[in-house]
Tab-separated table of C-alpha atoms and ligand atoms in Angstrom:
chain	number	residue	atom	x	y	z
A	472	UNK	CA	74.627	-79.790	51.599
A	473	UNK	CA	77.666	-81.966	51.432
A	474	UNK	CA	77.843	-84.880	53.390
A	475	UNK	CA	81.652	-86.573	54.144
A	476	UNK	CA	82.727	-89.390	56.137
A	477	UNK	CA	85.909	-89.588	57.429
A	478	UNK	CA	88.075	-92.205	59.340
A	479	UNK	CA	91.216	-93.855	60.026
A	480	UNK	CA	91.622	-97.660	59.553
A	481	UNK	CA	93.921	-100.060	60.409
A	482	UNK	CA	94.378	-102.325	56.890
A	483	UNK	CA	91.598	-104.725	58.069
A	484	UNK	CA	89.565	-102.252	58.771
A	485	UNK	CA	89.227	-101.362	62.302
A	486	UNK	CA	88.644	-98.102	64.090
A	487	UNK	CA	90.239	-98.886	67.417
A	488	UNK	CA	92.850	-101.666	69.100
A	489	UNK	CA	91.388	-104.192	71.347
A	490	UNK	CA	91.375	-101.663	73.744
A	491	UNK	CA	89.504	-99.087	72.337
A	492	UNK	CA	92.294	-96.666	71.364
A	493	UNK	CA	92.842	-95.324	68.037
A	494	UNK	CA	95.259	-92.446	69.042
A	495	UNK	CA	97.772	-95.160	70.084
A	496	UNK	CA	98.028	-96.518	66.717
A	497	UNK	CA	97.269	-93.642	64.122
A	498	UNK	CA	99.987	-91.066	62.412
A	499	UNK	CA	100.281	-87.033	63.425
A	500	UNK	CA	99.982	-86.627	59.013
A	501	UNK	CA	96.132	-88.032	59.797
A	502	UNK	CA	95.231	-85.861	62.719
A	503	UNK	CA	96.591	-82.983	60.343
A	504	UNK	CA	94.284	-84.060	57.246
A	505	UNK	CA	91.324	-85.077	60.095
A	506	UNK	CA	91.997	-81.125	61.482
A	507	UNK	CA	91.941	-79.806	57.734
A	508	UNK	CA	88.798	-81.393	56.995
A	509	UNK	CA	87.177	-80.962	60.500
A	510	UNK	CA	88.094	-77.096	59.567
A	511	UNK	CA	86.312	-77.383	56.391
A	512	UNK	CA	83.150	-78.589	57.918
A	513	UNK	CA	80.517	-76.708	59.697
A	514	UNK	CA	79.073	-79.994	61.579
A	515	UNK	CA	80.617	-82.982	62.949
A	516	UNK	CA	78.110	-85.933	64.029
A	517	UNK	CA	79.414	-89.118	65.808
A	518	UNK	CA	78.122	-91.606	68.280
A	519	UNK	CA	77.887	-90.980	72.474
A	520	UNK	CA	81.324	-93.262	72.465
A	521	UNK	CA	83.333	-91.364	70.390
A	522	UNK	CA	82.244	-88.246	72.083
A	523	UNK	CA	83.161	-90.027	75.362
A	524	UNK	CA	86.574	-90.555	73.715
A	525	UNK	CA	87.959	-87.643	72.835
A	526	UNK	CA	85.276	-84.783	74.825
A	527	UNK	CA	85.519	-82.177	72.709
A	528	UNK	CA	84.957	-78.637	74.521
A	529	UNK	CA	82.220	-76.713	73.133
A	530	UNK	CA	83.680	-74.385	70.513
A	531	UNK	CA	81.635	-71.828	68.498
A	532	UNK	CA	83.600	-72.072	65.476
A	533	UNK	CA	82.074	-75.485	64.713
A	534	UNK	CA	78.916	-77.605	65.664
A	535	UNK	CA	78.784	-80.948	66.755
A	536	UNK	CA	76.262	-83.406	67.225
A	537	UNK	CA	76.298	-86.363	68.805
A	538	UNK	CA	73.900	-88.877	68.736
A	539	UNK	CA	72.696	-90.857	71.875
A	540	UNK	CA	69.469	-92.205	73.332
A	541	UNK	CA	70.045	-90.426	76.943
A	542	UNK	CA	71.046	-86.984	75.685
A	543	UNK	CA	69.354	-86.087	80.014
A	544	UNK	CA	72.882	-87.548	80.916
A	545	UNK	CA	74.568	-84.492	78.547
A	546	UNK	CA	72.503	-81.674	79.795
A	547	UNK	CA	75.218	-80.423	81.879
A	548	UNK	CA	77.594	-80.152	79.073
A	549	UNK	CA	75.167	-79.448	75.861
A	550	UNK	CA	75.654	-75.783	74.681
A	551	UNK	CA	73.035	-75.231	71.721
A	552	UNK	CA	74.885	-74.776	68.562
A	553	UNK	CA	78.297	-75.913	69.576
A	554	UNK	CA	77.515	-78.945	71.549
A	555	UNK	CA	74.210	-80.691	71.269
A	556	UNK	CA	72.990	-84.377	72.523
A	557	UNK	CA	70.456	-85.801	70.064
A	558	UNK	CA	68.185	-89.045	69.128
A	559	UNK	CA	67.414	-88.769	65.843
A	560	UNK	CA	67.628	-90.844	62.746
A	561	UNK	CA	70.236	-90.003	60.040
A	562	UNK	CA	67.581	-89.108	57.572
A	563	UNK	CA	65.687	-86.499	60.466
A	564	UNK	CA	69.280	-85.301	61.443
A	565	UNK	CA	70.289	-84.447	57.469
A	566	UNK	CA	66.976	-82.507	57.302
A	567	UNK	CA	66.966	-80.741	60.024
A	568	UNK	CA	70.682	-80.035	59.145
A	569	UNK	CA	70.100	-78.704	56.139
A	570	UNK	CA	67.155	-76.466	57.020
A	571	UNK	CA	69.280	-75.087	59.411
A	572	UNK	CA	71.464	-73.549	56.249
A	573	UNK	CA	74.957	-75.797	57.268
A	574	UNK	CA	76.347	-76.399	54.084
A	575	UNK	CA	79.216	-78.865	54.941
A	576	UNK	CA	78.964	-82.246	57.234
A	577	UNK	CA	81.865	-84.226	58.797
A	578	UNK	CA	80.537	-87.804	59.927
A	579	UNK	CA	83.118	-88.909	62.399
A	580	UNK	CA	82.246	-91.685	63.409
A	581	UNK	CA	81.764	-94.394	64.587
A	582	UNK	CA	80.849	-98.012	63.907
A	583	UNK	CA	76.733	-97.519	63.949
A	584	UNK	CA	76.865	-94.019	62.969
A	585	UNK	CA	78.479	-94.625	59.420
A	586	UNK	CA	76.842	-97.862	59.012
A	587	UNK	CA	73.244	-95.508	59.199
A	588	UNK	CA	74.310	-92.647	57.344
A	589	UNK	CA	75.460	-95.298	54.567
A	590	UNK	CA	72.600	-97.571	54.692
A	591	UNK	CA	70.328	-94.564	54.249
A	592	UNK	CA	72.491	-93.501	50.915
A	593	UNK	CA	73.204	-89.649	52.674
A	594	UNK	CA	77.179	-89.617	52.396
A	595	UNK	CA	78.292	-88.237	49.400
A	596	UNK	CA	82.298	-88.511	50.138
A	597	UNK	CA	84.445	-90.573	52.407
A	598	UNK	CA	88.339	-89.829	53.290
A	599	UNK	CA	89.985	-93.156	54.658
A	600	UNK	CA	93.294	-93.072	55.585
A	601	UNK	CA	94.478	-96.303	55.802
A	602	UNK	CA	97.178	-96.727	58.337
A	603	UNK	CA	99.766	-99.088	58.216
A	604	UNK	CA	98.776	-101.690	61.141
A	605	UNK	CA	97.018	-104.749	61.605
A	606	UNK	CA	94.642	-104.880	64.688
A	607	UNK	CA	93.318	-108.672	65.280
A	608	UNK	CA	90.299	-107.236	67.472
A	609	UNK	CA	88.880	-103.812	67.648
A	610	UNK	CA	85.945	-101.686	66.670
A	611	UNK	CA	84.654	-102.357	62.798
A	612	UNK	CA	84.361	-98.861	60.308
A	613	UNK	CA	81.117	-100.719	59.821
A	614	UNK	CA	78.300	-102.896	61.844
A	615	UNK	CA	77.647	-106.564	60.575
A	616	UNK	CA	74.789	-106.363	58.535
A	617	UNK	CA	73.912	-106.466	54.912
A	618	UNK	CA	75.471	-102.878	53.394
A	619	UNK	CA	76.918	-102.574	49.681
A	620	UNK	CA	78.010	-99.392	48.889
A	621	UNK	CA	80.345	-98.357	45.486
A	622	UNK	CA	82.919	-95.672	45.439
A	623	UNK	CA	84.838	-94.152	43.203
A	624	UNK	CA	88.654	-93.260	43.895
A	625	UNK	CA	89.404	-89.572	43.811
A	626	UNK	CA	92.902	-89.679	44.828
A	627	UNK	CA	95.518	-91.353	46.864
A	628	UNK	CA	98.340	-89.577	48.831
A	629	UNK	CA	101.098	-91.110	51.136
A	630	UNK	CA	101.060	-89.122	54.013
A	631	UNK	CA	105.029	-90.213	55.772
A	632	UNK	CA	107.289	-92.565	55.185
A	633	UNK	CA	106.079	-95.532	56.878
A	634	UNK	CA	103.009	-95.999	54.958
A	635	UNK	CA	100.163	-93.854	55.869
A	636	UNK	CA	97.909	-93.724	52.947
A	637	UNK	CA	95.093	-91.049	52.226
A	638	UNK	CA	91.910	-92.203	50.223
A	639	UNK	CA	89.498	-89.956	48.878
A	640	UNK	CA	86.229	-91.742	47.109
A	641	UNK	CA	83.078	-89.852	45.722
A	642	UNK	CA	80.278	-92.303	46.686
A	643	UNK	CA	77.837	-94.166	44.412
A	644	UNK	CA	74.576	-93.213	45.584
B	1821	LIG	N1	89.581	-94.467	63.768
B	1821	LIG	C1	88.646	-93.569	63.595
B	1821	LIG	O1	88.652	-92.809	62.613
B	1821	LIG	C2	87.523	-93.445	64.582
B	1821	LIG	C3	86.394	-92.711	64.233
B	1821	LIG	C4	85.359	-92.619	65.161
B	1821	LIG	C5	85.451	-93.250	66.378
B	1821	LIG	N2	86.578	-93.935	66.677
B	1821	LIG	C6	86.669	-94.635	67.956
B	1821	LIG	O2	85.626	-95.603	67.982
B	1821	LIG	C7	85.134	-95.738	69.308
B	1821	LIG	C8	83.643	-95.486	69.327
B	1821	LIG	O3	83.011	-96.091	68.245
B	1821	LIG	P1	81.725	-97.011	68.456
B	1821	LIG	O4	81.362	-97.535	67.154
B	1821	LIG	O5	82.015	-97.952	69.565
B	1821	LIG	O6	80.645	-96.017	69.031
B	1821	LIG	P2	79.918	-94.670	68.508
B	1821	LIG	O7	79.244	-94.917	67.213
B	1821	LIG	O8	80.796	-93.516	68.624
B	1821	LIG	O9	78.813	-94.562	69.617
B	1821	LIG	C9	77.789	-95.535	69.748
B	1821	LIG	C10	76.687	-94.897	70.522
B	1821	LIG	O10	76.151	-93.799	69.793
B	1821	LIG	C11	74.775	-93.679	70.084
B	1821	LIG	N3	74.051	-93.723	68.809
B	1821	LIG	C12	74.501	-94.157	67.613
B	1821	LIG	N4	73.551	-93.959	66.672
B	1821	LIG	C13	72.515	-93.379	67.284
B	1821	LIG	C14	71.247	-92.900	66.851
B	1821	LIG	N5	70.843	-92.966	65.571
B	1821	LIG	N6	70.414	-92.343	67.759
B	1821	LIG	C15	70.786	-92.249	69.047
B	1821	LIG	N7	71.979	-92.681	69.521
B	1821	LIG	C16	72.806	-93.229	68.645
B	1821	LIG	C17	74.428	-94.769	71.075
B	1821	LIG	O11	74.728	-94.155	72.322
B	1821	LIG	P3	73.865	-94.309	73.673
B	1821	LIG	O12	74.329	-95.588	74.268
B	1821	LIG	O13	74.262	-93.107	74.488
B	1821	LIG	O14	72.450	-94.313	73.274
B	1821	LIG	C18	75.482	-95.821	70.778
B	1821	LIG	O15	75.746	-96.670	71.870
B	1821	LIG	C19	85.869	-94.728	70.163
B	1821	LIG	O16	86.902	-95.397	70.822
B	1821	LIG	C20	86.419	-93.748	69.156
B	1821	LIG	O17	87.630	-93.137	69.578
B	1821	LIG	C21	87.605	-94.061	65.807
């Protein structure tokens, strides 16, 4: 099973403005390469707030997960398959994941969510397009604690003319 990570950034590395927007600030070139590789992927995980921010309707082409620790305050929209409210730990999640046959995983975010499924060495890829903004607060691509982790550039693509730049690294597990 392949495991990629994949977010936008402003240069210093935020995932959202001060107020907790990210659509306000990022390009329609990286929702197109987001909806490629979403499309590619047969699971997207991400955190209870990023479900909250964009509420994805259940869709049977493609499972999501999203992690919380009150999944009783999902039941009404959970739909098993499509749309399902978990607790589990990155390394329970992968297995059960992977028992489950799914052969390619889309980590979407965000903040805690990538900082665990780094920490625990289970991403194998990670697309960042960095955008062409600097946001002086916001949410971090990663939480503040002690994390090293090496990649290696696989390519680099300008996405439009003001700057959007697409970053594709294998990473060093
Ligand atoms: N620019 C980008 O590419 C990008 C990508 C992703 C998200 N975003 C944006 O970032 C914002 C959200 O990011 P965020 O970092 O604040 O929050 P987040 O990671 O989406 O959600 C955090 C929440 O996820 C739950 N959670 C995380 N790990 C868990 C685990 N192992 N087990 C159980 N629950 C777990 C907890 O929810 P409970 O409180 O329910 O327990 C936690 O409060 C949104 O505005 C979103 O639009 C941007």
């Amino acid at each position: 099973m392949k495991i990629i990570m994949v977010d936008a950034v402003s240069l210093n590395g935020k995932i959202t403005d001060s107020n907790g927007q990210t659509h306000t600030w990022t390009s329609a070139e990286d929702w197109d390469e987001f909806l490629r590789l979403r499309d590619a992927s047969d699971v997207i995980v991400m955190g209870a707030a990023t479900y909250e921010a964009v509420r994805p309707k259940p869709d049977a082409s493609i499972r999501r997960v999203v992690l919380t620790h009150h999944p009783e305050k999902y039941q009404a929209a959970a739909v098993p398959e499509q749309l399902e409210f978990v607790t589990e730990t990155a390394q329970t999640l992968v297995k059960r994941l992977q028992k489950a046959g799914c052969k390619r995983v889309m980590v979407a975010g965000g903040t805690e969510v990538n900082s665990d499924f780094l920490s625990a060495g289970l991403a194998d890829e990670l697309y960042l397009t960095f955008e062409p903004v600097l946001l002086g607060s916001g949410t971090p691509l990663l939480a503040e604690r002690s994390l090293q982790v090496g990649l290696r550039l696989q390519s680099v693509r300008q996405l439009n003319a003001q700057g959007t730049l697409l970053a594709h690294y294998i990473i060093d597990r």
